[in-house]
Coordinates of C-alpha atoms in Angstrom, one line a residue:
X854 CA 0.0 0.0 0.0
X855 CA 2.8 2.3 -0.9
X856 CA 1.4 5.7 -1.2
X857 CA -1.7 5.2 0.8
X858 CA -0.6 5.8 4.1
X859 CA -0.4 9.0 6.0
X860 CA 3.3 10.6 5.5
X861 CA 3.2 10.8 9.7
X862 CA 3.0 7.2 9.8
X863 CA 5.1 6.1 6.6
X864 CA 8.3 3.8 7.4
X865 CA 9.8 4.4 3.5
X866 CA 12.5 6.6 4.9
X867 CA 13.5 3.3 7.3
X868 CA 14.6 2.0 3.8
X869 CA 17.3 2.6 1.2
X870 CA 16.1 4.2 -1.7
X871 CA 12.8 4.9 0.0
X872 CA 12.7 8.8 -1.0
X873 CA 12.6 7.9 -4.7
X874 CA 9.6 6.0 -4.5
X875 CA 7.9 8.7 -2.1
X876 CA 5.1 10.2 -4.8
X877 CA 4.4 13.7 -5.5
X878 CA 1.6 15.3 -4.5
X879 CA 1.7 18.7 -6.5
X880 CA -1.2 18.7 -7.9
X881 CA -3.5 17.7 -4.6
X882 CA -2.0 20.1 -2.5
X883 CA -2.4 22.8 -5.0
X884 CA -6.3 22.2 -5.3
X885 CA -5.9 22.4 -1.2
X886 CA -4.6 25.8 -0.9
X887 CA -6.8 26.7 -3.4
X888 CA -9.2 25.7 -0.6
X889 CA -7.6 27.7 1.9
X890 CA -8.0 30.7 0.0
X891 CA -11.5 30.5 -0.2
X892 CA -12.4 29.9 3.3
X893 CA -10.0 32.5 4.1
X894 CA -12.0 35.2 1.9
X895 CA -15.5 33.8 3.2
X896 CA -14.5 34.2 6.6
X897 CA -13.1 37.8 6.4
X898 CA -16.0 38.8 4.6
X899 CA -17.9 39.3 8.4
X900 CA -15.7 42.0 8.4
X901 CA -17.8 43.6 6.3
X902 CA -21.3 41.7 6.8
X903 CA -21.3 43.4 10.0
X904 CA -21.0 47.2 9.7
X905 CA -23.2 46.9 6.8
X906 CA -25.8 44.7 8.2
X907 CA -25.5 47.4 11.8
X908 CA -26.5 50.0 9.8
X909 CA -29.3 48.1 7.7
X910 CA -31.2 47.1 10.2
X911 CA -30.1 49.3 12.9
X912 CA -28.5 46.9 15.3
X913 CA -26.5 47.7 18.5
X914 CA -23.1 46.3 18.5
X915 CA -24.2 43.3 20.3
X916 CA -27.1 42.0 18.2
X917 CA -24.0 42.9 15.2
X918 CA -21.7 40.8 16.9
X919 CA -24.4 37.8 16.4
X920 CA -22.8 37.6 13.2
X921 CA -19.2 36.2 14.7
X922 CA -21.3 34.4 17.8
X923 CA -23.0 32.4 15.1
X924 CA -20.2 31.9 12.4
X925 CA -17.8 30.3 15.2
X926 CA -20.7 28.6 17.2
X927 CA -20.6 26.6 14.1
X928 CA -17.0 25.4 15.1
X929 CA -18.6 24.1 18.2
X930 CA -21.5 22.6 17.5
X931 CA -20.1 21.0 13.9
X932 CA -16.8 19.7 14.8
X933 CA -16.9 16.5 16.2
X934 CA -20.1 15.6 13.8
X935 CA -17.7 16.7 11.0
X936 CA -14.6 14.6 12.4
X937 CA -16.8 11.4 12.0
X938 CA -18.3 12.2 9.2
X939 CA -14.8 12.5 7.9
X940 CA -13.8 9.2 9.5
X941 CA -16.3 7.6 7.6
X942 CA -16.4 9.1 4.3
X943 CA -12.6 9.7 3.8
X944 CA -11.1 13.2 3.2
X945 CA -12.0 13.9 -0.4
X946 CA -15.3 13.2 0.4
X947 CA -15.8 15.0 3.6
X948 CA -14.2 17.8 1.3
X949 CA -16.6 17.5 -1.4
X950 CA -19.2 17.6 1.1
X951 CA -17.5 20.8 3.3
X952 CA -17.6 22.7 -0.3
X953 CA -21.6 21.8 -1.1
X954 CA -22.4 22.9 2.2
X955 CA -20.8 25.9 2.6
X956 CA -22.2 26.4 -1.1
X957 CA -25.6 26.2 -0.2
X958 CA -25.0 28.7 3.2
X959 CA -23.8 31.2 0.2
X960 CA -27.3 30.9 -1.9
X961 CA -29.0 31.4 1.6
X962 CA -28.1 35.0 1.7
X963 CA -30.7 35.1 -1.6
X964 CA -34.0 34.7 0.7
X965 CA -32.4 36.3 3.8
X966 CA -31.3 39.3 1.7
X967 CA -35.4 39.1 -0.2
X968 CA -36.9 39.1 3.1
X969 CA -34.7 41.2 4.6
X970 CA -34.5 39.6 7.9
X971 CA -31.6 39.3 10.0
X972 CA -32.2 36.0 11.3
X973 CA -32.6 34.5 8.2
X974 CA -28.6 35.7 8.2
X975 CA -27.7 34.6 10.8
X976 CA -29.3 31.1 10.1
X977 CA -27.2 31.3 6.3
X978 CA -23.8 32.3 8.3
X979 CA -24.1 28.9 10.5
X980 CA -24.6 26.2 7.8
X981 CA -22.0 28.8 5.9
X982 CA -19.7 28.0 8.7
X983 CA -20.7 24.1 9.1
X984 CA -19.6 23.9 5.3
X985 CA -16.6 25.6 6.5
X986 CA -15.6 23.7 9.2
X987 CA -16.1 20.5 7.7
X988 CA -13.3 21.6 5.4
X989 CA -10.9 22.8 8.2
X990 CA -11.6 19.3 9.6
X991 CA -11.0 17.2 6.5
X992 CA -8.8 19.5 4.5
X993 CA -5.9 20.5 7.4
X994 CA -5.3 17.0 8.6
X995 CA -5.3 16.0 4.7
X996 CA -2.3 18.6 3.8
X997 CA -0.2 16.9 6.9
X998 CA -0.3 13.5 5.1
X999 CA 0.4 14.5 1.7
X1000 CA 4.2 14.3 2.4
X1001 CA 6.7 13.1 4.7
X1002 CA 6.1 13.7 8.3
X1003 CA 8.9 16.3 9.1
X1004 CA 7.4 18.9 6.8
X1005 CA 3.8 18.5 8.1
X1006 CA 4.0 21.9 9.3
X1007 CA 6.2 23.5 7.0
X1008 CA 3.4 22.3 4.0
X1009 CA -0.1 23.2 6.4
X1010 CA 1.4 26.6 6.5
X1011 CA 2.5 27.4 2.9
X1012 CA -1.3 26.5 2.2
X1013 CA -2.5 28.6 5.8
X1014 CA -0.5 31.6 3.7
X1015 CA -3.2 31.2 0.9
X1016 CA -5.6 31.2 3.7
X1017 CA -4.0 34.6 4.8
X1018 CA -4.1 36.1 1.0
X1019 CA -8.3 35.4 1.5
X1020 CA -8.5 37.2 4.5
X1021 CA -6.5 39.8 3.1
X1022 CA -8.6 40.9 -0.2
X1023 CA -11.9 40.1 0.9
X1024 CA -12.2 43.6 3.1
X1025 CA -11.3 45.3 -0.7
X1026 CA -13.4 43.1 -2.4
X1027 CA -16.5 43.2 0.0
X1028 CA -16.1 47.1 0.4
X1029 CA -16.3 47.7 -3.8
X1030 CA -19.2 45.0 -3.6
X1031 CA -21.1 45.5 -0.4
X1032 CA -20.4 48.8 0.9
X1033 CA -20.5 51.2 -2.5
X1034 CA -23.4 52.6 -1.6
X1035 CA -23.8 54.5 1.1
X1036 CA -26.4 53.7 3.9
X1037 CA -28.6 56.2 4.9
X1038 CA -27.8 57.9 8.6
X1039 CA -30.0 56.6 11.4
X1040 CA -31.5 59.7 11.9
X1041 CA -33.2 59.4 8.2
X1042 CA -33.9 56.5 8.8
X1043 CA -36.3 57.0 12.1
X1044 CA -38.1 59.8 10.0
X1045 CA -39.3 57.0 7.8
X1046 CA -42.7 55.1 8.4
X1047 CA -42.6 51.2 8.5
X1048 CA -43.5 50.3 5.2
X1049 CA -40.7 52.7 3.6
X1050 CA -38.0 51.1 6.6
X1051 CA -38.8 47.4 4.8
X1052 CA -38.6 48.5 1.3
X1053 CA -35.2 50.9 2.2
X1054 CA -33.6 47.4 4.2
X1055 CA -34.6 45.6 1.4
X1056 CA -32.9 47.0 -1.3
X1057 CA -29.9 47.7 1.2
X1058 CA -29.8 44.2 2.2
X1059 CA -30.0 43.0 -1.5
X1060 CA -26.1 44.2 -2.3
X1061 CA -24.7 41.3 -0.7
X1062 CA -27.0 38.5 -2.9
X1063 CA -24.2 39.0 -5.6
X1064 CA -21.0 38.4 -4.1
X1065 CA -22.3 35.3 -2.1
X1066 CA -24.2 33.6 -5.3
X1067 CA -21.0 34.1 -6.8
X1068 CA -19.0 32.5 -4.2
X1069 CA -21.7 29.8 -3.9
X1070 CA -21.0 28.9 -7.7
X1071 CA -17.2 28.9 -7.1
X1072 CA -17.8 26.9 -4.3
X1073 CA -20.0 24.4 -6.5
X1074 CA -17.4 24.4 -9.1
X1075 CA -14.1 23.5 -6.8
X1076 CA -16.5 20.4 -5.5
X1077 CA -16.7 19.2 -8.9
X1078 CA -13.1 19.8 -9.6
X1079 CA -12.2 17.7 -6.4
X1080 CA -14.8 14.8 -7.2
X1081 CA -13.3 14.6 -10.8
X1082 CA -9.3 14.9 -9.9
X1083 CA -7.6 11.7 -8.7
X1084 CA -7.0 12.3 -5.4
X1085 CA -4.8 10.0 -3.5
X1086 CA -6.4 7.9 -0.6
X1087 CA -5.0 8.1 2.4
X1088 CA -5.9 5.0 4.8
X1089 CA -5.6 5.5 8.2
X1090 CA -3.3 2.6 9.9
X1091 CA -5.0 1.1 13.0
X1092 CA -1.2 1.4 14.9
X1093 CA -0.4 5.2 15.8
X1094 CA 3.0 6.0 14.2
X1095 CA 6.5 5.9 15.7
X1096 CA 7.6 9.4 17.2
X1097 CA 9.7 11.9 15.1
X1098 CA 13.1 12.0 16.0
X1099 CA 12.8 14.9 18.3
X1100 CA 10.6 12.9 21.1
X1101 CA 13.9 10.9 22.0
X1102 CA 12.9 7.7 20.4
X1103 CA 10.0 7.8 22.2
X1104 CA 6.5 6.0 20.5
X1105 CA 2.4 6.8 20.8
X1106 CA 0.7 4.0 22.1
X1107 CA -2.5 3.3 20.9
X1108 CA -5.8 4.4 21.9
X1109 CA -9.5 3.6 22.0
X1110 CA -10.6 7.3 21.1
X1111 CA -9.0 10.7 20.1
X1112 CA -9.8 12.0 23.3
X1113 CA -7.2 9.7 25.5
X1114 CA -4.7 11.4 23.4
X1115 CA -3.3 14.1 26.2
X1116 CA -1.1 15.9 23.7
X1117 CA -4.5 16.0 21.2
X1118 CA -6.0 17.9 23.9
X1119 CA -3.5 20.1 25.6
X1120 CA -3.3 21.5 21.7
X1121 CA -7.3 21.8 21.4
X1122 CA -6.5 24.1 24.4
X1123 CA -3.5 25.9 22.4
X1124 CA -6.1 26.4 19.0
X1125 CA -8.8 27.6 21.7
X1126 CA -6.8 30.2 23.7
X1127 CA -4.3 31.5 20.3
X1128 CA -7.8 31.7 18.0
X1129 CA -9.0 33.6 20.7
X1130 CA -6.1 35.9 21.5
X1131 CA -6.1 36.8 17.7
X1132 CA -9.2 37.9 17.4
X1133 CA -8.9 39.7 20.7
X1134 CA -6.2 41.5 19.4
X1135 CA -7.7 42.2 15.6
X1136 CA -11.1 42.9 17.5
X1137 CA -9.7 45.5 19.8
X1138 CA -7.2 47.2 17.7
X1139 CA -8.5 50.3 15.9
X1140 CA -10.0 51.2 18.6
X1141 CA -6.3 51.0 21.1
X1142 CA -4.6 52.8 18.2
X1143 CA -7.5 55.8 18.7
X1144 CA -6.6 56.1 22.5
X1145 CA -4.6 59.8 22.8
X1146 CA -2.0 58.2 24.3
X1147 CA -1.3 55.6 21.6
X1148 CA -1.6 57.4 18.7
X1149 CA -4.7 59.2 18.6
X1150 CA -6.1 58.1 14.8
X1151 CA -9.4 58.4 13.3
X1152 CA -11.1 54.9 12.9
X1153 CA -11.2 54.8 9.2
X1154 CA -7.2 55.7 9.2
X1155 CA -6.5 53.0 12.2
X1156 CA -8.5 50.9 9.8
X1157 CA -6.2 51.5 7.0
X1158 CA -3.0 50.3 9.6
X1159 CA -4.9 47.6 10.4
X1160 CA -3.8 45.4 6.9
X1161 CA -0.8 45.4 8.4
X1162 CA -1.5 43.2 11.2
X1163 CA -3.2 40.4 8.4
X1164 CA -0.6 41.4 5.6
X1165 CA 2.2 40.4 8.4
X1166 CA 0.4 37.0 9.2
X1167 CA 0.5 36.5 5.3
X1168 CA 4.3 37.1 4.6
X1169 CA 4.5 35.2 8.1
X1170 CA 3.0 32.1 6.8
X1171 CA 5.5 32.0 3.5
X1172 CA 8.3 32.4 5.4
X1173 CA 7.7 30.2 8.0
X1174 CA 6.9 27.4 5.2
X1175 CA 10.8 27.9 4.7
X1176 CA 11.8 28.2 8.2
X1177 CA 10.1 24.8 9.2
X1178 CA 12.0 22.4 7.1
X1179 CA 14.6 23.5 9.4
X1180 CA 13.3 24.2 12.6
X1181 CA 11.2 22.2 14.7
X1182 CA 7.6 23.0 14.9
X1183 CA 7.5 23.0 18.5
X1184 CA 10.6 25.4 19.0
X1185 CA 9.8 28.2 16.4
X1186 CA 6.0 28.1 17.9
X1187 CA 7.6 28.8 21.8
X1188 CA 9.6 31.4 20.4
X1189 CA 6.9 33.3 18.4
X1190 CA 4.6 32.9 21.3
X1191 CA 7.7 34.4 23.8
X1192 CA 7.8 37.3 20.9
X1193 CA 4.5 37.7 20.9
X1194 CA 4.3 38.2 24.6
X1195 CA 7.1 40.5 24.7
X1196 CA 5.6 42.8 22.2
X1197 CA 2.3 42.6 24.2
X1198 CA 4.0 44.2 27.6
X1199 CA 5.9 46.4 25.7
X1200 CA 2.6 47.5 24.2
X1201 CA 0.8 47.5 27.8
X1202 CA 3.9 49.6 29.5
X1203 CA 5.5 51.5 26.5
X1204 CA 2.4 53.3 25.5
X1205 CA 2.8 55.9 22.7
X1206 CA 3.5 55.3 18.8
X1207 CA 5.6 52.1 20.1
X1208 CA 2.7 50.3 21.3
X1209 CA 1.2 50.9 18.1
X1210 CA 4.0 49.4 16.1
X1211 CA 4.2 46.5 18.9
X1212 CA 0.7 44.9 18.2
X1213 CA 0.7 45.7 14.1
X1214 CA 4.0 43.2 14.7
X1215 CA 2.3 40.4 16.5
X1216 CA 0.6 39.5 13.0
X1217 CA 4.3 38.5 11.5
X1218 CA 4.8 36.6 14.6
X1219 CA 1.3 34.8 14.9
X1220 CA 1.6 33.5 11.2
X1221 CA 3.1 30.4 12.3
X1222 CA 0.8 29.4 15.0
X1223 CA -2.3 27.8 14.1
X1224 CA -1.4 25.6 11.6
X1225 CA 1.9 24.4 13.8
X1226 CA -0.6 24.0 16.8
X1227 CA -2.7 21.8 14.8
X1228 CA -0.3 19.6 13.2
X1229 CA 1.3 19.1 16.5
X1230 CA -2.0 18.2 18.4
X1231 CA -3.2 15.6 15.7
X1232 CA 0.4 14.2 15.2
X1233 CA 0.3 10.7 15.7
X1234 CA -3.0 9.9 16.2
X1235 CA -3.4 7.2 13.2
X1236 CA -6.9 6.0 12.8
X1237 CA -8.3 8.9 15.1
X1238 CA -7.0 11.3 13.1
X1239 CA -10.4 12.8 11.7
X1240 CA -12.0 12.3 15.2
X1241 CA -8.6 14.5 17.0
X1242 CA -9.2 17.1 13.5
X1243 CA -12.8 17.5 14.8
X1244 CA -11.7 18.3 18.4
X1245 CA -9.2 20.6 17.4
X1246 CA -11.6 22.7 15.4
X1247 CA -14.2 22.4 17.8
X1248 CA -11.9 24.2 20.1
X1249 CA -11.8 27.9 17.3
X1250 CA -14.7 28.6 19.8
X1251 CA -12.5 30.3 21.6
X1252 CA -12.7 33.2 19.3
X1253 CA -16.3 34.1 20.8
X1254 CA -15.3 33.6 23.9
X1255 CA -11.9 35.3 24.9
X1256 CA -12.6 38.1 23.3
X1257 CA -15.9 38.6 25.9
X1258 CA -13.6 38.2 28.7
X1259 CA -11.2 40.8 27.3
X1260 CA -14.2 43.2 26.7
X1261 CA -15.1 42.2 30.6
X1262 CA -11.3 43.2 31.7
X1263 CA -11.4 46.7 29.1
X1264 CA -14.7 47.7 30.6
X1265 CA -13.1 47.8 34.0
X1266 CA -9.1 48.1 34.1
X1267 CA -8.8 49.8 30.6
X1268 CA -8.5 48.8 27.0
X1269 CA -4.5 49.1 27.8
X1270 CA -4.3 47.0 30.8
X1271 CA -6.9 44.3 29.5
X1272 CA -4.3 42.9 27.1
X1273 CA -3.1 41.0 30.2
X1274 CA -5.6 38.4 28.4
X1275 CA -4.0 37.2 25.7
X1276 CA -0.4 37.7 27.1
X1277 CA -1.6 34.5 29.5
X1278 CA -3.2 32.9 26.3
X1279 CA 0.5 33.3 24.4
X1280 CA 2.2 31.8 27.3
X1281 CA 0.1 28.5 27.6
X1282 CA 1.3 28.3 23.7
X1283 CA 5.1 28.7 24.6
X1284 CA 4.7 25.9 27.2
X1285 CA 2.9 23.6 24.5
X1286 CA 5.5 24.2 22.1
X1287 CA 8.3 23.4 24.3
X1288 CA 6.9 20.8 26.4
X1289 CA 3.3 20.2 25.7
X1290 CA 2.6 18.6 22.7
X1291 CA 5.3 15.9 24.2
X1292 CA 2.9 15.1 26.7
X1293 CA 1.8 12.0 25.2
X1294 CA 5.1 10.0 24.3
X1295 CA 6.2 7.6 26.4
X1296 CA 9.5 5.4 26.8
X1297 CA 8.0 2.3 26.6
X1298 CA 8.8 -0.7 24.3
X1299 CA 8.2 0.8 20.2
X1300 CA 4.9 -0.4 19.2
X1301 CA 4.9 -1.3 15.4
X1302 CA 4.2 0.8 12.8
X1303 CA 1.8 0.0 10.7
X1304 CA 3.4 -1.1 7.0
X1305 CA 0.3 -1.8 5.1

């Protein structure tokens, strides 16, 4: 079963001659970041879903925020179903499925944009986000394989760089298409009766039918794409794999479920608490750069600073494709964590320009993270694999919660001082990364691997 197995598991480089006979896998891992470009522009496009949908139908900012509560409640509530599904389907499948899903969430927005009624949004958003994280669970785990093993993390985050390019147009893209024409000021809009309210929400809510059918067709088309292309199989071996080198010739040992895997959940807790430190940080950070004594800037020019936080996380990603094949995973994620935290007290005690320039950083330096977090935490897990993918997305919840409990912190010590947060979020990661995702090895006798 040459080729079949998952790189993490393969015992070709135990023989001579075994890296010629290792196959390519070009042309599956370029449809792949294709993949992670896409979910990377739908995601960011909340960005812009929920100024515009504020003003539409006159929301206060936490009936707005309904719009991120919902998209990563999805990562909750859809990850473990997804993780079986996967286990049982296989990857392309759960793929092809991911991309019809997410698909149909896009022509959603056609009724909920007809009717113009927010919950019919938010309802399109979370099967939008189920399609979505279905991907994340098949897709990520699928890049890992499609290699050897000690590039795993260098390869998820070459294609995690595409992700970042997404996130990175779609605010241009969704401003030309969704927010070209201006909405009417609030106080217009209370000197209008009901009927003329509906009809004006209406034809306001109607600008974004375009841009998601559009997706929703691109969506449609990449699912045929996949379910035509010969993608390779990858059979999970009932035997966990032997330990890279770095674990000291230690081995996994098998399990009866994903869950008994402590390193699989120690990183569930990493994605969790560095999903929700990001989008602390991207959350709160026009408004810290507003502050007199930071910089003082207008919102919309703060706004403009702000693409260099994502640009940074892009450019971040490429390079740390390179560093990786170098550098173990676990060591360059402890150090961009240590960074990271550095950059936050500096920002929290600095104060001024500096601070300014100190969080815009923390985007070069977070690049790295998520995809090396989850390649670590599903490493070694064998059959379980698309059970441990569905636990690790399940845990991007974290980006609706930590957030709150910074808001909580800014509404009573100060936007500065609540950055305390995710400074204890970025030292959990630097632990995982340097002794964490070891947690699971052992010293006992090598079982097996599994040869096919």
């Amino acid at each position: 079963m040459a080729g079949t197995l998952p790189a993490s598991t393969s015992t070709a480089s135990s023989a001579p001659g075994a890296s010629a006979a290792m196959p390519s896998y070009t042309v599956p891992l370029a449809v792949l970041t294709l993949l992670f470009f896409i979910w990377g522009f739908i995601t960011a496009l909340n960005d812009i879903l929920i100024p515009h949908l504020r003003a539409v139908f006159t929301l206060s900012y936490v009936q707005a925020m309904l719009i991120q509560f919902c998209f990563f409640a999805a990562y909750l509530v859809m990850s473990v179903p997804a993780g079986l599904l996967v286990k049982r389907l296989g990857y392309k499948r759960g793929i092809i499925v991911g991309l019809t899903v997410a698909g149909l969430g896009c022509l959603l927005f056609t009724p909920a944009a007809s009717r113009a009624a927010y919950p019919l949004f938010l309802g399109a958003l979370f099967v939008l986000a189920s399609g979505i994280t279905l991907l994340q669970v098949a897709a990520n785990p699928y890049v890992t394989v499609l290699g050897r093993p000690e590039t795993a993390s260098s390869r998820l985050n070459l294609t995690q760089a595409f992700n970042s390019l997404g996130t990175t147009l779609a605010p241009f893209v969704g401003s030309l298409l969704i927010l070209a024409v201006a909405v009417k000021p609030a106080e217009e809009l209370q000197r209008m009766d009901a009927a003329q309210r509906a009809a004006y929400a209406a034809q306001q809510a109607s600008s974004v039918q375009t841009p998601y059918v559009a997706l929703a067709l691109v969506l449609f088309a990449i699912a045929v794409v996949i379910a035509l292309s010969r993608l390779p199989r990858i059979e999970e071996p009932a035997v966990p794999a032997e330990a890279p080198p770095d674990a000291g010739g230690a081995v996994y040992h098998q399990r009866d479920s994903a869950w008994q895997y402590r390193h699989l959940v120690l990183g569930a807790l990493g994605i969790f608490l560095y999903v929700g430190a990001e989008v602390s940080i991207g959350s709160f950070l026009v408004n810290f750069m507003g502050q007199p004594e930071v910089a003082g800037l207008p919102e919309e020019v703060a706004a403009r600073w702000l693409s260099l936080y994502w640009g940074g996380a892009m450019v971040g990603r490429f390079v740390g494709a390179a560093v990786l094949k170098k550098v173990r995973p676990g060591r360059l994620l402890a150090f961009n964590a240590l960074v990271v935290t550095a950059l936050l007290l500096l920002a929290m005690l600095a104060a001024g320009p500096a601070a300014m320039w100190a969080l815009l950083a923390i985007g070069l330096f977070n690049s790295i993270m998520f995809p090396t977090l989850f390649s670590l935490a599903i490493e070694g897990l064998g059959r379980h694999t698309g059970e441990g993918s569905g636990v690790v997305c399940m845990a991007i919840v974290g980006g609706a919660i930590v957030p709150v409990v910074m808001g909580f912190f800014a509404d009573r010590i100060g936007l500065l001082h609540a950055f305390f947060v995710p400074v204890l979020c970025y030292l959990y990661i630097a632990w995982y990364g340097l002794k964490g995702h070891y947690a699971d090895f052992t010293a006992r006798e090598p079982v097996p691997a599994h040869r096919g």
